[in-house]
JSON list of C-alpha atoms in Angstrom, two decimals:
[
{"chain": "A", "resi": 1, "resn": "UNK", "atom": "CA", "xyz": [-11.65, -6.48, 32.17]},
{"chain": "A", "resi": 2, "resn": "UNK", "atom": "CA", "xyz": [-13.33, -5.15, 29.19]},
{"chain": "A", "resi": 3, "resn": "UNK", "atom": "CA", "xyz": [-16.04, -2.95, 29.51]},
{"chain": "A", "resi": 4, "resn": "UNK", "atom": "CA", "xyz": [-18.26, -2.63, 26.38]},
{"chain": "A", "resi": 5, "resn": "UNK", "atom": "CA", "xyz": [-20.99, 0.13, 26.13]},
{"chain": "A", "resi": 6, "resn": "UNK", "atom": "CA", "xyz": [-23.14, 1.19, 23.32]},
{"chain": "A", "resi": 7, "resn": "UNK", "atom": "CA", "xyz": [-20.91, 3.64, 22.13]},
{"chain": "A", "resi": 8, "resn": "UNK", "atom": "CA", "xyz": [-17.29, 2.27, 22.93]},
{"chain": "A", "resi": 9, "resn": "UNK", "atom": "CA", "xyz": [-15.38, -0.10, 23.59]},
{"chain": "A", "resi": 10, "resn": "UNK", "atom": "CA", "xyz": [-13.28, 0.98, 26.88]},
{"chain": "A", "resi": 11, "resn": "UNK", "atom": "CA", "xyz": [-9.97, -0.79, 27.77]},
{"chain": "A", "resi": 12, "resn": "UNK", "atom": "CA", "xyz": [-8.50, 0.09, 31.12]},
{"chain": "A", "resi": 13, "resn": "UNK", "atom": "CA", "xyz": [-4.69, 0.07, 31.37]},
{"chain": "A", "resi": 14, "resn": "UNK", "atom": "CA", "xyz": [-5.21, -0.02, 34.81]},
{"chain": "A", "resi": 15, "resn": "UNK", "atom": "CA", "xyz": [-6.84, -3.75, 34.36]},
{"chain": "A", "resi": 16, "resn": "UNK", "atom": "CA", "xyz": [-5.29, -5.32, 31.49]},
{"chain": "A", "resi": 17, "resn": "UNK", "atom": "CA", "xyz": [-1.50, -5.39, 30.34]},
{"chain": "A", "resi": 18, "resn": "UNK", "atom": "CA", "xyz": [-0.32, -4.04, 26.94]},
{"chain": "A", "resi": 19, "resn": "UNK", "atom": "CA", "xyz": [-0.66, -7.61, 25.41]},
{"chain": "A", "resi": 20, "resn": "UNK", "atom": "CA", "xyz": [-4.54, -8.00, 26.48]},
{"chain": "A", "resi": 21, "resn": "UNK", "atom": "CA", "xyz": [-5.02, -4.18, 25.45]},
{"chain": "A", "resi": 22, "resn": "UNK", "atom": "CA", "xyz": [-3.32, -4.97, 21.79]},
{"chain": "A", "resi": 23, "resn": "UNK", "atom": "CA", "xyz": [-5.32, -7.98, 21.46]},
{"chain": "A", "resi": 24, "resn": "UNK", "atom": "CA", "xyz": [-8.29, -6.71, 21.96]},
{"chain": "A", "resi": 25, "resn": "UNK", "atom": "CA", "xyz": [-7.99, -3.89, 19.68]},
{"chain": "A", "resi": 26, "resn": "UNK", "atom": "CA", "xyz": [-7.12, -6.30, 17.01]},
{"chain": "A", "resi": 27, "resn": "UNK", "atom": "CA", "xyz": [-9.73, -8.14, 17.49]},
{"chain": "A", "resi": 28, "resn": "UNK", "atom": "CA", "xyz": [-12.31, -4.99, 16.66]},
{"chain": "A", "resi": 29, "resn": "UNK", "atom": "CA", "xyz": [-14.45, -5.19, 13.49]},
{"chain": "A", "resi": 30, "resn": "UNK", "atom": "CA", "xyz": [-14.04, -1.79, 11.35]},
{"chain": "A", "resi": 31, "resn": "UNK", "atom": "CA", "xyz": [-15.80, 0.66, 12.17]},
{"chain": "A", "resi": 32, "resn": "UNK", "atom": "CA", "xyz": [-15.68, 0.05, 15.97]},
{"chain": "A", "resi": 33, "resn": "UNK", "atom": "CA", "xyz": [-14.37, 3.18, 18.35]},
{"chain": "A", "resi": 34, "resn": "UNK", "atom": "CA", "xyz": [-12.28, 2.30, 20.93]},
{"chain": "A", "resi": 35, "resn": "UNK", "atom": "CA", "xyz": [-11.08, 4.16, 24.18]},
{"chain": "A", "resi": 36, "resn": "UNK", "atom": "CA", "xyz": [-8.17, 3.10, 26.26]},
{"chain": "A", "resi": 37, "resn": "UNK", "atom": "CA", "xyz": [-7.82, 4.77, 29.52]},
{"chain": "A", "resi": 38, "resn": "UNK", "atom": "CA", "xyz": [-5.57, 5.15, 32.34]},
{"chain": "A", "resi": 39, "resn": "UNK", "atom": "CA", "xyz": [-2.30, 4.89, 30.06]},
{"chain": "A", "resi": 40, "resn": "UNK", "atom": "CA", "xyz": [-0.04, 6.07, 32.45]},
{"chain": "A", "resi": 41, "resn": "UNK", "atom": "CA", "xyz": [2.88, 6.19, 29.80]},
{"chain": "A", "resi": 42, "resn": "UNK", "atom": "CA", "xyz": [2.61, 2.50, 28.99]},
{"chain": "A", "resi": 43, "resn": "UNK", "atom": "CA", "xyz": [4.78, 1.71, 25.75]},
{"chain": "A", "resi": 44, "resn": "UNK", "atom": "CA", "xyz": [3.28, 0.00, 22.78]},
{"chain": "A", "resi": 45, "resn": "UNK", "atom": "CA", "xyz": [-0.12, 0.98, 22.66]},
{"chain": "A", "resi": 46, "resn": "UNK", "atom": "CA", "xyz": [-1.97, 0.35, 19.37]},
{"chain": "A", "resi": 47, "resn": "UNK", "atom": "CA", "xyz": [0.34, -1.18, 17.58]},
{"chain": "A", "resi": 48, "resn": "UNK", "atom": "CA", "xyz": [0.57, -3.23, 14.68]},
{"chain": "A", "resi": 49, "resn": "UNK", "atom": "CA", "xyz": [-2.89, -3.07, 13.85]},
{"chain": "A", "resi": 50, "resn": "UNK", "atom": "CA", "xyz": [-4.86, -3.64, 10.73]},
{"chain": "A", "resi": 51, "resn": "UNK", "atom": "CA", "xyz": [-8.53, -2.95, 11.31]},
{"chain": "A", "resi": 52, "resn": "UNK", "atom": "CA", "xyz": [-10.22, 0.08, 10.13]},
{"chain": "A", "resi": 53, "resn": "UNK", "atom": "CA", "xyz": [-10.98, 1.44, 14.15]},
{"chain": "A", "resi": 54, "resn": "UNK", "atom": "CA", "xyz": [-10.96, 4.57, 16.08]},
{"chain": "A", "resi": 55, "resn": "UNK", "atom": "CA", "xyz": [-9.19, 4.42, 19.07]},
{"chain": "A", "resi": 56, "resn": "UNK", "atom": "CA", "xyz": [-8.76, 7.01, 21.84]},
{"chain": "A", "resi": 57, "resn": "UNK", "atom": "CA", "xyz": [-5.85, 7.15, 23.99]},
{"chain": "A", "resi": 58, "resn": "UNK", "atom": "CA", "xyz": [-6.86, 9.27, 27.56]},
{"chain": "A", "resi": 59, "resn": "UNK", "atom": "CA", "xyz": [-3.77, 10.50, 28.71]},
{"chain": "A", "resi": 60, "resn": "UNK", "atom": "CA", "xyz": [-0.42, 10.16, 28.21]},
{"chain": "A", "resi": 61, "resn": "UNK", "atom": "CA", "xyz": [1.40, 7.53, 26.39]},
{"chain": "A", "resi": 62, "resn": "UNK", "atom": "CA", "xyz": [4.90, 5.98, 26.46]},
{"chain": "A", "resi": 63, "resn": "UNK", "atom": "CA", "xyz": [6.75, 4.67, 23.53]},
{"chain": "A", "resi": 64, "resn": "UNK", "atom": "CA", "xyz": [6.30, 3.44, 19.96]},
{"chain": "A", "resi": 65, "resn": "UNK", "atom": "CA", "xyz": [2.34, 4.44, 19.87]},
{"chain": "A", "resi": 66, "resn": "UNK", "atom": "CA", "xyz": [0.32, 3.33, 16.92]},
{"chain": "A", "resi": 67, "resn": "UNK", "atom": "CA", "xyz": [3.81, 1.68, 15.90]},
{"chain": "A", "resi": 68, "resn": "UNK", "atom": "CA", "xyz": [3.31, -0.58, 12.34]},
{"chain": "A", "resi": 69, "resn": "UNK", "atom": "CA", "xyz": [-0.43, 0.99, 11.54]},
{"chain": "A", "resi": 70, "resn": "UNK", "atom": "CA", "xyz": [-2.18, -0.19, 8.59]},
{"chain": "A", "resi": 71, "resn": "UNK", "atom": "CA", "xyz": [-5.78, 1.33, 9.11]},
{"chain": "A", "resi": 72, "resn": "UNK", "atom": "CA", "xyz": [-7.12, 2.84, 12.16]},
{"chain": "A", "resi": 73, "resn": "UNK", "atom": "CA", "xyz": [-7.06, 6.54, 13.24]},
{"chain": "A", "resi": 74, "resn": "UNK", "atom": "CA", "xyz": [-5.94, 6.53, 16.87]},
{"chain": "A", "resi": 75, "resn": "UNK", "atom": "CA", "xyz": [-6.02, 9.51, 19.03]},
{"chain": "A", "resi": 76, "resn": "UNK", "atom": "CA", "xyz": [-3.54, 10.44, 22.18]},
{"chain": "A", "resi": 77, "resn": "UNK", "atom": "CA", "xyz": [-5.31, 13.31, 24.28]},
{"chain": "A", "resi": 78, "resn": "UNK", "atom": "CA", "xyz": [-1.74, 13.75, 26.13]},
{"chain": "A", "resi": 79, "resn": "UNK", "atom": "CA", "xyz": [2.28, 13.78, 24.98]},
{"chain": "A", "resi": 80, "resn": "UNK", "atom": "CA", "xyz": [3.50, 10.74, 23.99]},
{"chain": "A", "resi": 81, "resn": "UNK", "atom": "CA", "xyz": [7.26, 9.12, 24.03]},
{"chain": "A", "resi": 82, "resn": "UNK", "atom": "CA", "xyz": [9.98, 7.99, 21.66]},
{"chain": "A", "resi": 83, "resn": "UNK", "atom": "CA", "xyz": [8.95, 6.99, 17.96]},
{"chain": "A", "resi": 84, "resn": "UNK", "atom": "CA", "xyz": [5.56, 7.32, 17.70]},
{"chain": "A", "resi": 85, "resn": "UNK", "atom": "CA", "xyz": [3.95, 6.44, 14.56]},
{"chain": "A", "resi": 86, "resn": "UNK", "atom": "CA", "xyz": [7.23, 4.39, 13.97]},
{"chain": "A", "resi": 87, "resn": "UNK", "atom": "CA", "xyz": [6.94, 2.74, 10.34]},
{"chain": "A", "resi": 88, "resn": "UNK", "atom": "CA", "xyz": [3.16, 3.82, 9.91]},
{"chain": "A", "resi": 89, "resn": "UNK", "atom": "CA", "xyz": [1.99, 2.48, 6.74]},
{"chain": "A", "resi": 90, "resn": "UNK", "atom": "CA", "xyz": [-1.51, 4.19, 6.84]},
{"chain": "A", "resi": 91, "resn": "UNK", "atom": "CA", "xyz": [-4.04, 5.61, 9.19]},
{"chain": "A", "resi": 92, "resn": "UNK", "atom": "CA", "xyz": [-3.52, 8.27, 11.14]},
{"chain": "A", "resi": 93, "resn": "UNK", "atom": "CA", "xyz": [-2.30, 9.35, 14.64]},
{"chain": "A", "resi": 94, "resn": "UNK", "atom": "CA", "xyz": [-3.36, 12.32, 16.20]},
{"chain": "A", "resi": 95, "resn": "UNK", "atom": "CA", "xyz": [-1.41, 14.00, 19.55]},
{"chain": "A", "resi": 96, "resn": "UNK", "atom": "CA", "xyz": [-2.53, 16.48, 21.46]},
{"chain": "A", "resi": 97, "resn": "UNK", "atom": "CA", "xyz": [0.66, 17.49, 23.20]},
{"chain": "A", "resi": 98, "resn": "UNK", "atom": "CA", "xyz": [4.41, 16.76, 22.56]},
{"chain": "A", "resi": 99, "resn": "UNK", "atom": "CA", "xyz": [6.19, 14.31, 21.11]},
{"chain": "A", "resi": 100, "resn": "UNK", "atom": "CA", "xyz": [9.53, 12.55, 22.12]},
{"chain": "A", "resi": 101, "resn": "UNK", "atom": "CA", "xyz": [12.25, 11.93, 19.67]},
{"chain": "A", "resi": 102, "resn": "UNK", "atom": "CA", "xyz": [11.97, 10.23, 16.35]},
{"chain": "A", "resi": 103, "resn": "UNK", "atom": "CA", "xyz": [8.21, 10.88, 15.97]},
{"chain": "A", "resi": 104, "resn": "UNK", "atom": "CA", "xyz": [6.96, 9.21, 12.43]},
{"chain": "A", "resi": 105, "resn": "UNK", "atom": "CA", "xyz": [10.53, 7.25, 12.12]},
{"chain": "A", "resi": 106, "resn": "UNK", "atom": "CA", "xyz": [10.52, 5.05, 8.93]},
{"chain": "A", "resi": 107, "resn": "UNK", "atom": "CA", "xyz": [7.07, 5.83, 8.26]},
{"chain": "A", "resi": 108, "resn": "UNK", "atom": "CA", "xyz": [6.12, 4.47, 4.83]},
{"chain": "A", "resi": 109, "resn": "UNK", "atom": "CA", "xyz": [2.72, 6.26, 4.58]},
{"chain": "A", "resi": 110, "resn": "UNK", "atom": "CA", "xyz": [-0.42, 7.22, 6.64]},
{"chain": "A", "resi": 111, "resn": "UNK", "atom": "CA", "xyz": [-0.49, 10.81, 8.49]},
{"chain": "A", "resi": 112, "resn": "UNK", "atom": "CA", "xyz": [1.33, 11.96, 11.97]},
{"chain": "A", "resi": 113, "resn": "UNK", "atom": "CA", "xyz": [-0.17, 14.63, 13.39]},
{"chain": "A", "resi": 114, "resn": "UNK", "atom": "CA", "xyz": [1.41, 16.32, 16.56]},
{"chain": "A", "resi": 115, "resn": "UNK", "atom": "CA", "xyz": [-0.13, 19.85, 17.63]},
{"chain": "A", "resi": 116, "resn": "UNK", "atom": "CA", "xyz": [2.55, 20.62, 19.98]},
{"chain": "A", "resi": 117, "resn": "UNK", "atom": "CA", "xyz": [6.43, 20.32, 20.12]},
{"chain": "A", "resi": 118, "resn": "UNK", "atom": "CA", "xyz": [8.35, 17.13, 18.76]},
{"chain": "A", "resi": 119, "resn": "UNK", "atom": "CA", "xyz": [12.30, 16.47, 19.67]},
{"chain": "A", "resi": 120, "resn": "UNK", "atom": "CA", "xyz": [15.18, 15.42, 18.16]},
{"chain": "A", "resi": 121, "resn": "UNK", "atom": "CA", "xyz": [14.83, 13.07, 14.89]},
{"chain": "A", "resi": 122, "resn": "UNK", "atom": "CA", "xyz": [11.34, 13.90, 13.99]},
{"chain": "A", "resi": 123, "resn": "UNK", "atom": "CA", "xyz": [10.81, 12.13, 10.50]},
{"chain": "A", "resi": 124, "resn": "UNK", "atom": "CA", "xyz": [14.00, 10.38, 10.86]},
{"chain": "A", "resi": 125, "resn": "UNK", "atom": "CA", "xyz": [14.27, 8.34, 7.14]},
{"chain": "A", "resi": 126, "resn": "UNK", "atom": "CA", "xyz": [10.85, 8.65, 6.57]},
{"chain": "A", "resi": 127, "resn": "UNK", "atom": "CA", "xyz": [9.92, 6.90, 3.27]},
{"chain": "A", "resi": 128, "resn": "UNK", "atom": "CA", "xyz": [6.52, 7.84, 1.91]},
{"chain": "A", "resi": 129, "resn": "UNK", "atom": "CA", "xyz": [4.24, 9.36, 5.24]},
{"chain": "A", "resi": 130, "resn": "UNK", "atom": "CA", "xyz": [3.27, 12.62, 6.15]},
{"chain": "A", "resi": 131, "resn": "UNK", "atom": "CA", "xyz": [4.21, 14.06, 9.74]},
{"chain": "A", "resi": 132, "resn": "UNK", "atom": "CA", "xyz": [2.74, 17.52, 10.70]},
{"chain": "A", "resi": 133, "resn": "UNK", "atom": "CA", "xyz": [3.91, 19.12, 13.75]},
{"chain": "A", "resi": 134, "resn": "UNK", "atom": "CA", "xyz": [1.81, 22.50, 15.06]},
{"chain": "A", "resi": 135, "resn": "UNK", "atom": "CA", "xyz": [4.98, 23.45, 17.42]},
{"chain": "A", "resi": 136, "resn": "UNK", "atom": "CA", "xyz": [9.05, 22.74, 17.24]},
{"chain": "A", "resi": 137, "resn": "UNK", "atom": "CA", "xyz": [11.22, 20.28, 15.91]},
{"chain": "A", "resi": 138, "resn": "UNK", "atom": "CA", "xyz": [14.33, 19.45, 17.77]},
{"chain": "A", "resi": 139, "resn": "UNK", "atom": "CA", "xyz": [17.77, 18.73, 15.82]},
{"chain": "A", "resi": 140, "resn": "UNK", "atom": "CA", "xyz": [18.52, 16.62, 13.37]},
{"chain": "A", "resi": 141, "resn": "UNK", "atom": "CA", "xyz": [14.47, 15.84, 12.02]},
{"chain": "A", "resi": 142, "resn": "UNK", "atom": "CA", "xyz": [14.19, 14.57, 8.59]},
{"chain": "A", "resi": 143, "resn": "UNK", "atom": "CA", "xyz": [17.70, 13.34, 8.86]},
{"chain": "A", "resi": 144, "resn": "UNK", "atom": "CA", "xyz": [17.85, 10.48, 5.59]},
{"chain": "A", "resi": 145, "resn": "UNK", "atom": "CA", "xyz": [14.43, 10.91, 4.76]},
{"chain": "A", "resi": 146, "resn": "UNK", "atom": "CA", "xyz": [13.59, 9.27, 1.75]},
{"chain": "A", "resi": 147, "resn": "UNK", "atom": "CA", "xyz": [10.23, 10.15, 0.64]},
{"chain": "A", "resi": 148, "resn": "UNK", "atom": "CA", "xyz": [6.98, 12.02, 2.11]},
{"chain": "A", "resi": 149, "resn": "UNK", "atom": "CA", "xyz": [6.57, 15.22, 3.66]},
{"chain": "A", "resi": 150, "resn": "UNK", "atom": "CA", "xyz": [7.54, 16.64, 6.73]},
{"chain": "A", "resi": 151, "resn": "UNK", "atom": "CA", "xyz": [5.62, 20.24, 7.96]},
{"chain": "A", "resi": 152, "resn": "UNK", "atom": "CA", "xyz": [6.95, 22.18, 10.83]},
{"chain": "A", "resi": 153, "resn": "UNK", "atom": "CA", "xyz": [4.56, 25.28, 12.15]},
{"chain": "A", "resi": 154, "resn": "UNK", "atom": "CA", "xyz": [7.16, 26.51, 14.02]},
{"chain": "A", "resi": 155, "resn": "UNK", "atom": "CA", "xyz": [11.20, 26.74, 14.56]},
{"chain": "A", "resi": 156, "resn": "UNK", "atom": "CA", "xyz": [13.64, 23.56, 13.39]},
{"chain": "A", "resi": 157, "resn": "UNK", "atom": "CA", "xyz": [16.44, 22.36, 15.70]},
{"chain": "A", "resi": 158, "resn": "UNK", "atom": "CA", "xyz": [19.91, 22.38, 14.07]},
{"chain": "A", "resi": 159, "resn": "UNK", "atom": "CA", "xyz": [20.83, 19.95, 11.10]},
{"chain": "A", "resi": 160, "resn": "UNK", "atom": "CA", "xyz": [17.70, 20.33, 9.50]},
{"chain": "A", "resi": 161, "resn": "UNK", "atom": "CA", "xyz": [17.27, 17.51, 6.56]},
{"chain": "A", "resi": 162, "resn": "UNK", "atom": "CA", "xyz": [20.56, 15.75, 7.12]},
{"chain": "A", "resi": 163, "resn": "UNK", "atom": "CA", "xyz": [21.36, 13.73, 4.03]},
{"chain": "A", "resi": 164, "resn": "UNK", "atom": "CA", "xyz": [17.65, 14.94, 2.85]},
{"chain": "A", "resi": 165, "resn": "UNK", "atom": "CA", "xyz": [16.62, 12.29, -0.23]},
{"chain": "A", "resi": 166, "resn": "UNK", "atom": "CA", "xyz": [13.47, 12.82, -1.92]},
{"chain": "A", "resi": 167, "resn": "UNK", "atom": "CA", "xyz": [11.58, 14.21, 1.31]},
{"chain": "A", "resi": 168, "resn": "UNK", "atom": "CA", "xyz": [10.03, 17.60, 1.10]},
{"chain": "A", "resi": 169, "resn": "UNK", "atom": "CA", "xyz": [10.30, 20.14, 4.23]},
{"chain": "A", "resi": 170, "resn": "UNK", "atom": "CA", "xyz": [8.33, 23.34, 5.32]},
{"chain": "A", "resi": 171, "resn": "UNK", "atom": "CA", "xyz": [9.34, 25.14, 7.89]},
{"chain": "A", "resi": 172, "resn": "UNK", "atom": "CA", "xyz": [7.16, 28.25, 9.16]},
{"chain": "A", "resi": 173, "resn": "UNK", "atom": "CA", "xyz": [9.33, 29.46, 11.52]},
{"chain": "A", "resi": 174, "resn": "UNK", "atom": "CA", "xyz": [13.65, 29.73, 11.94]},
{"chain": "A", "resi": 175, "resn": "UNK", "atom": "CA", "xyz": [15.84, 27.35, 10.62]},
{"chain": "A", "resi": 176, "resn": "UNK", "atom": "CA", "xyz": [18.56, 26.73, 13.18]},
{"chain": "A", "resi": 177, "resn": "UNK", "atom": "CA", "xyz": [20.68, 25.58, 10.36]},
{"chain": "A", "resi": 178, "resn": "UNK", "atom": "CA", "xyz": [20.38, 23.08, 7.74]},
{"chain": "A", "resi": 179, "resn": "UNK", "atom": "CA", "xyz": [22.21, 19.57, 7.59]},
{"chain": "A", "resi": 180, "resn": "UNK", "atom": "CA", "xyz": [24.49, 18.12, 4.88]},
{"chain": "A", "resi": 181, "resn": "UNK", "atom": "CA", "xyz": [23.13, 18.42, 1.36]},
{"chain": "A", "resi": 182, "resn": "UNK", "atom": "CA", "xyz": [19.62, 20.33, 2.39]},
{"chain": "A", "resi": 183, "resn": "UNK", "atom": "CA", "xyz": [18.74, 23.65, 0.83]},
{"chain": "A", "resi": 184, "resn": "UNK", "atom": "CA", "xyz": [16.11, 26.28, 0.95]},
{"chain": "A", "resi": 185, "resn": "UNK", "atom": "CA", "xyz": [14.19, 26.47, -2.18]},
{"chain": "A", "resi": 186, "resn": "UNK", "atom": "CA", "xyz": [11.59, 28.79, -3.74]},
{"chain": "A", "resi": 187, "resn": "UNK", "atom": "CA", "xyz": [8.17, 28.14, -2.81]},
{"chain": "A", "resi": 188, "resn": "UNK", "atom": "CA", "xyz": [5.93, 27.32, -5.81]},
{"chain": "A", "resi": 189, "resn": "UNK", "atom": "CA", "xyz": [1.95, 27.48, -6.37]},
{"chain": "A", "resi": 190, "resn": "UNK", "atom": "CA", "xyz": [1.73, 24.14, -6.31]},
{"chain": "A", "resi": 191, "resn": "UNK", "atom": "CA", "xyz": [3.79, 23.96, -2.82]},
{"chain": "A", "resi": 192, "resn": "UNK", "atom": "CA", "xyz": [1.43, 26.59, -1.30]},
{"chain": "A", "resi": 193, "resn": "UNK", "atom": "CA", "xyz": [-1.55, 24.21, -2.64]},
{"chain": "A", "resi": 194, "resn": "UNK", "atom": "CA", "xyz": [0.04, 21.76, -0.60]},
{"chain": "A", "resi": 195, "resn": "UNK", "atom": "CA", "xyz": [0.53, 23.41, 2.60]},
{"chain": "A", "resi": 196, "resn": "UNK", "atom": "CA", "xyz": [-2.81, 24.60, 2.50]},
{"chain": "A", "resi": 197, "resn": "UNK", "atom": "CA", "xyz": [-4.10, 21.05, 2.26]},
{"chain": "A", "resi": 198, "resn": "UNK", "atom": "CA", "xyz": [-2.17, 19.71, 5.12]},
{"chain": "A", "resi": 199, "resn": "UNK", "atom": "CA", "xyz": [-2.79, 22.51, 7.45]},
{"chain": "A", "resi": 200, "resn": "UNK", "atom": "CA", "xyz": [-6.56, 22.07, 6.61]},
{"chain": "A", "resi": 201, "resn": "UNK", "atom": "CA", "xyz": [-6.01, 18.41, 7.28]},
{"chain": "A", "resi": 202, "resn": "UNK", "atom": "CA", "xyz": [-4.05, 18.95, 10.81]},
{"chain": "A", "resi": 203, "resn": "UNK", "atom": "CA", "xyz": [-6.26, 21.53, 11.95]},
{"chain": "A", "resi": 204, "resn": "UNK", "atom": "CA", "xyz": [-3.46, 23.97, 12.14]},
{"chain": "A", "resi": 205, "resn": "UNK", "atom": "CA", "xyz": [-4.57, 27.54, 12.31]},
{"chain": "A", "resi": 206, "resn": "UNK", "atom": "CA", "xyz": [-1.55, 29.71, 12.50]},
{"chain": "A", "resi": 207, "resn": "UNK", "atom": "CA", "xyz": [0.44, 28.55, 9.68]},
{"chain": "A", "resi": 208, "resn": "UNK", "atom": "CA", "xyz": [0.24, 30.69, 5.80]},
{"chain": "A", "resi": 209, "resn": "UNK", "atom": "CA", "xyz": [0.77, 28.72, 3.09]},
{"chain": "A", "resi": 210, "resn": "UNK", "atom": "CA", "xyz": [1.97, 31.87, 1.32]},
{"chain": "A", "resi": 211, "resn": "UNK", "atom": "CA", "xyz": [4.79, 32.74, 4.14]},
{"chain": "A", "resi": 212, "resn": "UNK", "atom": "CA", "xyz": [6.58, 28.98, 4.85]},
{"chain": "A", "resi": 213, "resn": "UNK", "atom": "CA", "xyz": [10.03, 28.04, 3.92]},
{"chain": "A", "resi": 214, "resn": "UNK", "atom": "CA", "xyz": [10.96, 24.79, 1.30]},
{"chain": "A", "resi": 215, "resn": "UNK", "atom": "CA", "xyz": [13.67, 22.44, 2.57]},
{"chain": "A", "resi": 216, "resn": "UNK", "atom": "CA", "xyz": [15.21, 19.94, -0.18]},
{"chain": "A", "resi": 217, "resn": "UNK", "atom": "CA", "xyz": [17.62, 17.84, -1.24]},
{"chain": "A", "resi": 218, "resn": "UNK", "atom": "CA", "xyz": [20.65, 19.64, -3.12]},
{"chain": "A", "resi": 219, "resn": "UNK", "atom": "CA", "xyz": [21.26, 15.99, -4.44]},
{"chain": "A", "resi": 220, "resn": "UNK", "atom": "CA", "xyz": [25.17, 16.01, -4.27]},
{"chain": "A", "resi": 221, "resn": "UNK", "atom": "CA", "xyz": [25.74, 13.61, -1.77]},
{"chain": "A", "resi": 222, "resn": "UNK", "atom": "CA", "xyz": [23.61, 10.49, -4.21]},
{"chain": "A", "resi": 223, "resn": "UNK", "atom": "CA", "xyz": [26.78, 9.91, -5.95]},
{"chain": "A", "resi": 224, "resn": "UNK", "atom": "CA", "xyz": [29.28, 10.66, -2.97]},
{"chain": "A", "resi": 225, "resn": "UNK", "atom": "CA", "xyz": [33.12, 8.96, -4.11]},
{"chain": "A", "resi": 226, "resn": "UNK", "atom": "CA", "xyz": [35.00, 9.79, -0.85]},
{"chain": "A", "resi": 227, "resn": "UNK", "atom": "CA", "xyz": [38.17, 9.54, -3.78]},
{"chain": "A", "resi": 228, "resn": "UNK", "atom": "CA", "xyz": [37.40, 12.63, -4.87]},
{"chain": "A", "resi": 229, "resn": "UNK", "atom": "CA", "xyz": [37.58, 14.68, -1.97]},
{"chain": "A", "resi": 230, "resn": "UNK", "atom": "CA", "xyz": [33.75, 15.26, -1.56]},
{"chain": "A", "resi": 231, "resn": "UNK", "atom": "CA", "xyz": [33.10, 16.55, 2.15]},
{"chain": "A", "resi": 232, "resn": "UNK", "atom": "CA", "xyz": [30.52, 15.18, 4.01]}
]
């Protein structure tokens, strides 16, 4: 059942499946605040919605959370599983834990923000969002990311920016190692501007602008002719 109060609107996963959960948080007017409880690590929470809602999440969450956003600003107080935030377009998606692999995957816009550890893949081809991540990122995150910005308060996993396009990474902590075609570059004002505005965003308090590292593209794999004896 739904239970409606003044204040919320409270959707028990222990009650309703994922299908009567989505539907009902698509059928919120803006404005609305939402909190679904009991997750117990169900998949496909929030998804796919549209309306301008808050939406609190009381635990921990399975896969694809907040998946296909266009709006609302949902909230997981708890780690969540593979791909969340998968091809955001805008809102935003707050965790409070850790993230499985391929957090922010595809995401065309909107704002990720995990304030503990994400895994492997984190901002896997992103093309336009902006995923912030308080803790670790595992190996292989930003791999073919096309556009956005990925922000990483503490070490990166091996292969950093793989095939890195147009996607911009800071790193405060140690590089493992960087992928094909990524390079460190030298930090700029207007880079430090920038990390100061996203940590102010994300809440992050350990991070200085002044003392993070920029990951780009070296751009010589756009025009790769395997004829030529270019190594990947």
């Amino acid at each position: 059942m739904v239970q409606v109060t003044e204040a919320d609107t409270v959707l028990n996963c222990a009650e309703l499946s994922t299908r009567e959960v989505n539907a009902a948080l698509a059928e919120l007017p803006d404005g609305t605040h939402a909190r679904i409880t009991e997750p117990w690590g169900r998949h496909n929470l929030a998804v796919g919605l549209s309306n301008s809602c808050t939406i609190e999440i009381a635990g921990n969450a399975g896969y694809f959370i907040g998946g296909l956003g266009a709006g609302p600003a949902i909230t997981v107080h708890g780690f969540v599983g593979w791909s969340v935030g998968e091809n955001l377009m805008s809102g935003s998606i707050t965790v409070h834990g850790n993230a499985s692999e391929c957090a922010g995957a595809s995401a065309h816009g909107g704002r990720l923000v995990i304030h503990g550890d994400a895994s492997a893949r984190a901002g896997i081809s992103l093309k336009g969002g902006t995923v912030l991540v308080g803790g670790d990122v595992g190996h292989m995150s930003g791999f073919m990311a096309q556009a956005g910005v990925l922000l990483v308060g503490g070490d990166a996993g091996d292969a950093l920016g793989d095939s890195l396009y147009e996607t911009v990474i800071y790193v405060a902590g140690r590089i493992a190692s960087l992928g094909a075609d990524a390079r460190i570059e030298e930090l700029t004002a207007d880079d430090v501007l920038t990390v100061k505005r996203l940590v102010d965003k994300a809440g992050f308090d350990h991070i200085d602008p002044e003392n993070v590292k920029r990951v780009a593209s070296a751009k010589q794999l756009y025009n790769f002719d395997a004829l030529k004896d270019q190594k990947y």
